[in-house]
Amino acid sequence: MFHGIYTPIVTPFKRDEAIDYGKMQRNLEKWGKTDLDGIVVLGSNGEFVYLSHEEKLDLVKFTIDHFNRDKKIIVGTTYESTKETIRFSKEVADLGADGVLVLPPHYYKGGMKEALLYQYFIDVAEECPIPLMIYNMPGNTGINLSSSLIAKLSKHPNIVGIKDTSGNIVQLSEIGRDADKDFAVFAGNAGYLLPALTVGARGATLALANILPEDCCRLVALFKEGKIEEAKELQLKILEINHLVTSGFGVPALKVALDLLDYDGGEVRRPLQALSMDKIQLVEDALKRYGAIK
Amino acid sequence: MFHGIYTPIVTPFKRDEAIDYGKMQRNLEKWGKTDLDGIVVLGSNGEFVYLSHEEKLDLVKFTIDHFNRDKKIIVGTTYESTKETIRFSKEVADLGADGVLVLPPHYYKGGMKEALLYQYFIDVAEECPIPLMIYNMPGNTGINLSSSLIAKLSKHPNIVGIKDTSGNIVQLSEIGRDADKDFAVFAGNAGYLLPALTVGARGATLALANILPEDCCRLVALFKEGKIEEAKELQLKILEINHLVTSGFGVPALKVALDLLDYDGGEVRRPLQALSMDKIQLVEDALKRYGAIK
Amino acid sequence: MFHGIYTPIVTPFKRDEAIDYGKMQRNLEKWGKTDLDGIVVLGSNGEFVYLSHEEKLDLVKFTIDHFNRDKKIIVGTTYESTKETIRFSKEVADLGADGVLVLPPHYYKGGMKEALLYQYFIDVAEECPIPLMIYNMPGNTGINLSSSLIAKLSKHPNIVGIKDTSGNIVQLSEIGRDADKDFAVFAGNAGYLLPALTVGARGATLALANILPEDCCRLVALFKEGKIEEAKELQLKILEINHLVTSGFGVPALKVALDLLDYDGGEVRRPLQALSMDKIQLVEDALKRYGAIK
Amino acid sequence: MFHGIYTPIVTPFKRDEAIDYGKMQRNLEKWGKTDLDGIVVLGSNGEFVYLSHEEKLDLVKFTIDHFNRDKKIIVGTTYESTKETIRFSKEVADLGADGVLVLPPHYYKGGMKEALLYQYFIDVAEECPIPLMIYNMPGNTGINLSSSLIAKLSKHPNIVGIKDTSGNIVQLSEIGRDADKDFAVFAGNAGYLLPALTVGARGATLALANILPEDCCRLVALFKEGKIEEAKELQLKILEINHLVTSGFGVPALKVALDLLDYDGGEVRRPLQALSMDKIQLVEDALKRYGAIK
């Protein structure tokens, strides 16, 4: 079902924190002309946790209306409650989304045992009209989904893949080994794209692909062509800027990088804060060293 | 402003997951006749993360209409975004709440630096028409608010206290030492109520007070009367059942205990699951050993 | 068996990293004249991990020869292997020590299950000719000994107490509730001495008592006399300097503080490094604010 | 300097916990005939923490006398103190070892700042007569050595490589990118051998190579020949048994597997405990599924 490189797109805001649809449209048009296989709306990089339900619906509608429909659109539909996640998944299916990306519920960390998490995903998958991709993101949720849980969930016909942002390459390998044959394992961060491909990942959903979509796609191509040494060089080359726009300085840095690369990052929404001048400089320097700007 | 024993009340659901206002009303009437100083609506034990915004407003309205108005009502108004937290805080102030209880934003754990968290609370406190109490709950949020951050925030005239559920008694002592003189330090769990009182806590917000409100109040009274040995005996006595209904089995166990004690726990909302029969038995046995039921 | 205030004494080194027995002797004489109930040799503050077996034996011998024999001497005899811990415990018993303080083995963290840890302590206790005190120090070992494990171990006639440095006041309360009646629960850090006493601790082994032995003893006395408010004032007062010489800057700061207070801290052994000038100043300032120096 | 596949050999004990040199000799002879590039004596799998200094010296001497001298012998010489690590490193150099493998000191976790760790390794490297390999093993030490620290240390002419058992493939990639050109990056666990090779690892030190040395070597060969798909199949195939003999059941399981494969595992030393019968069965079943035994 899903394969290749996706990017979890940012949500540009205006100074008054309203969604900046002008910038949104321009970005969508640009990404639509790249080699990307698709995008994820309302992912972690889309600041989905800061949007009201109404804003989310508007944003999904707008995206579906303005993005290249030869590519896929996956929507992050996570809510803490099962019923709200189901409701929103149905809504985005009606709007025309190709799939949903769903985090485990995670507020009551101590109570989120595997049996409960299993049931949550099954309940959502049962009622969701479009394919469901699991989103494992322990850095933000504080909860890791084990490879054995994922393998069990992969048996459900409507659970078609996982975006694993744990960074645990052994876990990712085990999923590749144990999950259903058609299950799509996606790397969740460009820091380990090549290693993930070597152990069976079928694609990746990468914040970095917001700003360097072609290079992310090229790394996959090099791997497929067996050009491992070149793939390795590219993998090592992207590490620095990837670190800055993800675990380093996060979404504010990703938005700065978009601005520097003729995309439109826009503002962040509070509590996030704009990047300080010295950190903007670090991002700019890294992009220069990379060769993405002069 | 705030002192004494509060309880973060549960939200009873029906089998179809709708809020059970009949049970809600009966509980409110019973708590209203106890020695409790107040209640917290939409706290962690109220499954606030599983309620839609509309449900939250209805629940707050209902609580204010049906609870003994000689006691205080504090409302959990946390959203991940600053603007939604402000908006909801204003709404509950309009409805007549006495204060708000606010968690730090916590989804982007790596990005929640102290300067950002400080600004979040200041921004909310500035616009919130009623007193704000900070809610430190690292077990659920994955983020701890340091004593130095709390001390700084305590200088703001509208930030009046903290519910600290970290369980770190040194941190709680440091807050008592460094915070503004009028700042109310509240223990966040009955497991360390007496230790907290000895280092300056002015009260507590306790899940346990849902089911044993009078004993929680009595422990405070014993401490104030200098009956330390008796207070210690009571402190040790409550540990077992307190553990079961909090970090042990969580909200589902608290609801079972309410049912056993002639309150109305009601159902949980998914993804939470009803307690298994053997765990129900453990709760019942603990309540018997405690002497709360025969 | 054991009760009151103990201090885990530092091991002063010369510039060439040899043990400075002159300084050692002077400290022992001074501590011997205080109200301390005893000392711990080869505890964490004694840099025991940096001493060879021969040095350890010499140091224990020297301490027993030069310390006030009206007070107790407990020796840290932990080795990772059961047999070496037993051998060393026998050796120090022969030298005249009053008890041993034993950490759990902790190198293979993943493998140290409770059944294994239980067996380790039982095996050592069985062959150790003098009373054994358990040393729970998760900050250094990465392993926490649960209250239920401690309660089980407390049934062994030769396991007489625990120094709990976890800082988990609920766990400490549970041990007080569940352990054998004669089992001595000791707080392991002065940061929570008063809270520990209120839930049943019988004493404490405190790094802080290296430098402020009388105040540590006075806090216990105040508690026993029911002067809770005064005890609280003293508890809050000691927090700052206690933090600096323990989790703040560690043993190097404790040695600096000893020097400032007319004890003899001496040098640390590598890899530990002498405190930088600015940190020395912080320690000095804190001692001035405390009133310990002018 | 170092490259290829090494195995950290186990230390077989007799029932009375003495080192079983007969079994040791037989293993050494067998490993000596494999494709292994070398062995590590006194690594984590060698239970080095349970051996006295005298035993360590004897064991190193014996190994050097009985192992195929066309292959390398690296010795784990870690002590918590700088001076003891230096002393032991000199001793094993005198005995004829080819290199030393050194963990960071880790008892005082809070105090082990990067500047201190840097100095520790530099101090040891300066005085160690043979090449030093850094051993990053956060699972056991609780301390991770960052890629930037490793890069700095790699500039020292006598620090020639790292065994990284963190499992963090991004960190391993960063080391490959930033370290000195001749610096040898070794994977520390077979669970991510192929991913490590793709980002620049020059070899690996693998517990699994105790029992499956040829397959570990074959995986490297497949990678070098560009047979990525075959390498991937082998990588996925070894995951199960590798997990059981490392993070799953640890050294006791590794020794059982050795016995099953006509090596001589021998007993473990206390506090380690022999594997239970049901776990032995799990190991045996996994080896059968693997095809290593019938």
mmCIF file of N, CA, C and O in Angstrom, chain C residues 212-260:
data_model
loop_
_atom_site.group_PDB
_atom_site.id
_atom_site.type_symbol
_atom_site.label_atom_id
_atom_site.label_comp_id
_atom_site.label_asym_id
_atom_site.label_seq_id
_atom_site.Cartn_x
_atom_site.Cartn_y
_atom_site.Cartn_z
ATOM 1 N N LEU C 212 28.517 18.652 59.162
ATOM 2 C CA LEU C 212 27.586 19.246 60.131
ATOM 3 C C LEU C 212 26.982 18.170 61.028
ATOM 4 O O LEU C 212 25.758 18.024 61.118
ATOM 5 N N PRO C 213 27.839 17.391 61.702
ATOM 6 C CA PRO C 213 27.312 16.266 62.485
ATOM 7 C C PRO C 213 26.334 16.712 63.576
ATOM 8 O O PRO C 213 25.294 16.075 63.761
ATOM 9 N N GLU C 214 26.637 17.808 64.250
ATOM 10 C CA GLU C 214 25.778 18.203 65.368
ATOM 11 C C GLU C 214 24.392 18.636 64.905
ATOM 12 O O GLU C 214 23.392 18.351 65.564
ATOM 13 N N ASP C 215 24.331 19.336 63.787
ATOM 14 C CA ASP C 215 23.023 19.779 63.312
ATOM 15 C C ASP C 215 22.171 18.600 62.843
ATOM 16 O O ASP C 215 20.954 18.594 63.020
ATOM 17 N N CYS C 216 22.819 17.613 62.243
ATOM 18 C CA CYS C 216 22.073 16.415 61.843
ATOM 19 C C CYS C 216 21.503 15.726 63.092
ATOM 20 O O CYS C 216 20.335 15.299 63.101
ATOM 21 N N CYS C 217 22.314 15.629 64.127
ATOM 22 C CA CYS C 217 21.839 14.996 65.367
ATOM 23 C C CYS C 217 20.743 15.844 66.010
ATOM 24 O O CYS C 217 19.769 15.310 66.572
ATOM 25 N N ARG C 218 20.887 17.177 65.939
ATOM 26 C CA ARG C 218 19.899 18.062 66.546
ATOM 27 C C ARG C 218 18.541 17.919 65.856
ATOM 28 O O ARG C 218 17.500 17.967 66.518
ATOM 29 N N LEU C 219 18.565 17.689 64.553
ATOM 30 C CA LEU C 219 17.283 17.534 63.859
ATOM 31 C C LEU C 219 16.535 16.314 64.390
ATOM 32 O O LEU C 219 15.322 16.349 64.608
ATOM 33 N N VAL C 220 17.275 15.234 64.626
ATOM 34 C CA VAL C 220 16.648 14.035 65.199
ATOM 35 C C VAL C 220 16.100 14.335 66.595
ATOM 36 O O VAL C 220 14.971 13.941 66.935
ATOM 37 N N ALA C 221 16.880 15.074 67.379
ATOM 38 C CA ALA C 221 16.451 15.393 68.743
ATOM 39 C C ALA C 221 15.177 16.244 68.723
ATOM 40 O O ALA C 221 14.226 15.984 69.475
ATOM 41 N N LEU C 222 15.162 17.249 67.863
ATOM 42 C CA LEU C 222 13.976 18.100 67.753
ATOM 43 C C LEU C 222 12.740 17.277 67.403
ATOM 44 O O LEU C 222 11.661 17.464 67.971
ATOM 45 N N PHE C 223 12.922 16.363 66.477
ATOM 46 C CA PHE C 223 11.796 15.514 66.090
ATOM 47 C C PHE C 223 11.301 14.691 67.283
ATOM 48 O O PHE C 223 10.099 14.602 67.538
ATOM 49 N N LYS C 224 12.254 14.113 68.001
ATOM 50 C CA LYS C 224 11.863 13.267 69.141
ATOM 51 C C LYS C 224 11.154 14.072 70.220
ATOM 52 O O LYS C 224 10.276 13.554 70.913
ATOM 53 N N GLU C 225 11.548 15.327 70.355
ATOM 54 C CA GLU C 225 10.918 16.187 71.357
ATOM 55 C C GLU C 225 9.596 16.769 70.864
ATOM 56 O O GLU C 225 8.959 17.556 71.570
ATOM 57 N N GLY C 226 9.197 16.407 69.667
ATOM 58 C CA GLY C 226 7.926 16.906 69.146
ATOM 59 C C GLY C 226 7.979 18.337 68.655
ATOM 60 O O GLY C 226 6.953 18.962 68.400
ATOM 61 N N LYS C 227 9.190 18.882 68.525
ATOM 62 C CA LYS C 227 9.324 20.268 68.051
ATOM 63 C C LYS C 227 9.362 20.276 66.515
ATOM 64 O O LYS C 227 10.390 20.525 65.893
ATOM 65 N N ILE C 228 8.214 19.988 65.925
ATOM 66 C CA ILE C 228 8.142 19.763 64.484
ATOM 67 C C ILE C 228 8.429 21.042 63.707
ATOM 68 O O ILE C 228 9.107 21.015 62.672
ATOM 69 N N GLU C 229 7.937 22.161 64.192
ATOM 70 C CA GLU C 229 8.156 23.407 63.473
ATOM 71 C C GLU C 229 9.646 23.770 63.440
ATOM 72 O O GLU C 229 10.183 24.132 62.388
ATOM 73 N N GLU C 230 10.316 23.612 64.583
ATOM 74 C CA GLU C 230 11.760 23.877 64.618
ATOM 75 C C GLU C 230 12.517 22.880 63.747
ATOM 76 O O GLU C 230 13.479 23.234 63.064
ATOM 77 N N ALA C 231 12.080 21.640 63.802
ATOM 78 C CA ALA C 231 12.719 20.608 62.980
ATOM 79 C C ALA C 231 12.565 20.963 61.500
ATOM 80 O O ALA C 231 13.512 20.822 60.710
ATOM 81 N N LYS C 232 11.382 21.442 61.145
ATOM 82 C CA LYS C 232 11.149 21.832 59.750
ATOM 83 C C LYS C 232 12.073 22.977 59.343
ATOM 84 O O LYS C 232 12.663 22.952 58.258
ATOM 85 N N GLU C 233 12.234 23.948 60.212
ATOM 86 C CA GLU C 233 13.120 25.071 59.879
ATOM 87 C C GLU C 233 14.537 24.574 59.619
ATOM 88 O O GLU C 233 15.193 24.986 58.662
ATOM 89 N N LEU C 234 14.990 23.681 60.481
ATOM 90 C CA LEU C 234 16.346 23.155 60.318
ATOM 91 C C LEU C 234 16.440 22.315 59.044
ATOM 92 O O LEU C 234 17.415 22.385 58.293
ATOM 93 N N GLN C 235 15.395 21.513 58.788
ATOM 94 C CA GLN C 235 15.379 20.693 57.567
ATOM 95 C C GLN C 235 15.514 21.578 56.324
ATOM 96 O O GLN C 235 16.323 21.291 55.430
ATOM 97 N N LEU C 236 14.744 22.631 56.265
ATOM 98 C CA LEU C 236 14.808 23.503 55.088
ATOM 99 C C LEU C 236 16.169 24.206 55.012
ATOM 100 O O LEU C 236 16.717 24.408 53.939
ATOM 101 N N LYS C 237 16.716 24.539 56.189
ATOM 102 C CA LYS C 237 17.993 25.259 56.217
ATOM 103 C C LYS C 237 19.149 24.417 55.658
ATOM 104 O O LYS C 237 20.045 24.937 54.999
ATOM 105 N N ILE C 238 19.139 23.123 55.935
ATOM 106 C CA ILE C 238 20.272 22.298 55.502
ATOM 107 C C ILE C 238 20.197 21.909 54.025
ATOM 108 O O ILE C 238 21.170 21.401 53.463
ATOM 109 N N LEU C 239 19.065 22.143 53.382
ATOM 110 C CA LEU C 239 18.893 21.649 52.009
ATOM 111 C C LEU C 239 19.971 22.162 51.057
ATOM 112 O O LEU C 239 20.510 21.402 50.248
ATOM 113 N N GLU C 240 20.279 23.458 51.153
ATOM 114 C CA GLU C 240 21.174 24.041 50.151
ATOM 115 C C GLU C 240 22.577 23.434 50.213
ATOM 116 O O GLU C 240 23.090 22.938 49.216
ATOM 117 N N ILE C 241 23.179 23.487 51.379
ATOM 118 C CA ILE C 241 24.545 22.967 51.480
ATOM 119 C C ILE C 241 24.547 21.447 51.259
ATOM 120 O O ILE C 241 25.457 20.898 50.630
ATOM 121 N N ASN C 242 23.498 20.781 51.732
ATOM 122 C CA ASN C 242 23.408 19.338 51.507
ATOM 123 C C ASN C 242 23.401 19.015 50.012
ATOM 124 O O ASN C 242 24.084 18.095 49.560
ATOM 125 N N HIS C 243 22.639 19.785 49.259
ATOM 126 C CA HIS C 243 22.586 19.543 47.819
ATOM 127 C C HIS C 243 23.977 19.703 47.192
ATOM 128 O O HIS C 243 24.411 18.874 46.383
ATOM 129 N N LEU C 244 24.673 20.755 47.569
ATOM 130 C CA LEU C 244 25.994 21.011 46.960
ATOM 131 C C LEU C 244 26.978 19.880 47.215
ATOM 132 O O LEU C 244 27.731 19.505 46.319
ATOM 133 N N VAL C 245 26.977 19.333 48.415
ATOM 134 C CA VAL C 245 27.993 18.318 48.743
ATOM 135 C C VAL C 245 27.541 16.896 48.414
ATOM 136 O O VAL C 245 28.282 15.948 48.653
ATOM 137 N N THR C 246 26.326 16.749 47.882
ATOM 138 C CA THR C 246 25.908 15.400 47.460
ATOM 139 C C THR C 246 25.592 15.419 45.960
ATOM 140 O O THR C 246 26.501 15.399 45.153
ATOM 141 N N SER C 247 24.319 15.471 45.598
ATOM 142 C CA SER C 247 24.009 15.359 44.165
ATOM 143 C C SER C 247 24.505 16.545 43.340
ATOM 144 O O SER C 247 24.671 16.427 42.136
ATOM 145 N N GLY C 248 24.748 17.683 43.985
ATOM 146 C CA GLY C 248 25.227 18.843 43.236
ATOM 147 C C GLY C 248 26.635 18.641 42.692
ATOM 148 O O GLY C 248 26.815 18.374 41.508
ATOM 149 N N PHE C 249 27.627 18.736 43.568
ATOM 150 C CA PHE C 249 29.019 18.605 43.118
ATOM 151 C C PHE C 249 29.724 17.384 43.705
ATOM 152 O O PHE C 249 30.910 17.162 43.433
ATOM 153 N N GLY C 250 29.067 16.635 44.554
ATOM 154 C CA GLY C 250 29.598 15.360 45.014
ATOM 155 C C GLY C 250 30.779 15.433 45.969
ATOM 156 O O GLY C 250 30.999 16.438 46.653
ATOM 157 N N VAL C 251 31.532 14.340 45.998
ATOM 158 C CA VAL C 251 32.625 14.175 46.946
ATOM 159 C C VAL C 251 33.650 15.324 46.883
ATOM 160 O O VAL C 251 34.105 15.783 47.936
ATOM 161 N N PRO C 252 34.013 15.805 45.684
ATOM 162 C CA PRO C 252 34.981 16.914 45.673
ATOM 163 C C PRO C 252 34.484 18.117 46.479
ATOM 164 O O PRO C 252 35.277 18.781 47.162
ATOM 165 N N ALA C 253 33.194 18.398 46.429
ATOM 166 C CA ALA C 253 32.634 19.524 47.184
ATOM 167 C C ALA C 253 32.597 19.213 48.675
ATOM 168 O O ALA C 253 32.825 20.094 49.513
ATOM 169 N N LEU C 254 32.315 17.971 48.997
ATOM 170 C CA LEU C 254 32.288 17.585 50.408
ATOM 171 C C LEU C 254 33.674 17.770 51.021
ATOM 172 O O LEU C 254 33.823 18.248 52.150
ATOM 173 N N LYS C 255 34.706 17.433 50.247
ATOM 174 C CA LYS C 255 36.076 17.588 50.757
ATOM 175 C C LYS C 255 36.445 19.057 50.917
ATOM 176 O O LYS C 255 37.111 19.450 51.882
ATOM 177 N N VAL C 256 35.995 19.873 49.984
ATOM 178 C CA VAL C 256 36.240 21.314 50.109
ATOM 179 C C VAL C 256 35.556 21.856 51.368
ATOM 180 O O VAL C 256 36.138 22.629 52.129
ATOM 181 N N ALA C 257 34.321 21.423 51.570
ATOM 182 C CA ALA C 257 33.588 21.905 52.748
ATOM 183 C C ALA C 257 34.279 21.469 54.035
ATOM 184 O O ALA C 257 34.344 22.228 55.009
ATOM 185 N N LEU C 258 34.802 20.260 54.048
ATOM 186 C CA LEU C 258 35.539 19.797 55.228
ATOM 187 C C LEU C 258 36.720 20.723 55.513
ATOM 188 O O LEU C 258 36.944 21.136 56.656
ATOM 189 N N ASP C 259 37.465 21.050 54.452
ATOM 190 C CA ASP C 259 38.608 21.945 54.625
ATOM 191 C C ASP C 259 38.176 23.287 55.201
ATOM 192 O O ASP C 259 38.833 23.849 56.083
ATOM 193 N N LEU C 260 37.060 23.799 54.697
ATOM 194 C CA LEU C 260 36.581 25.111 55.143
ATOM 195 C C LEU C 260 36.112 25.086 56.593
ATOM 196 O O LEU C 260 36.054 26.117 57.258
#
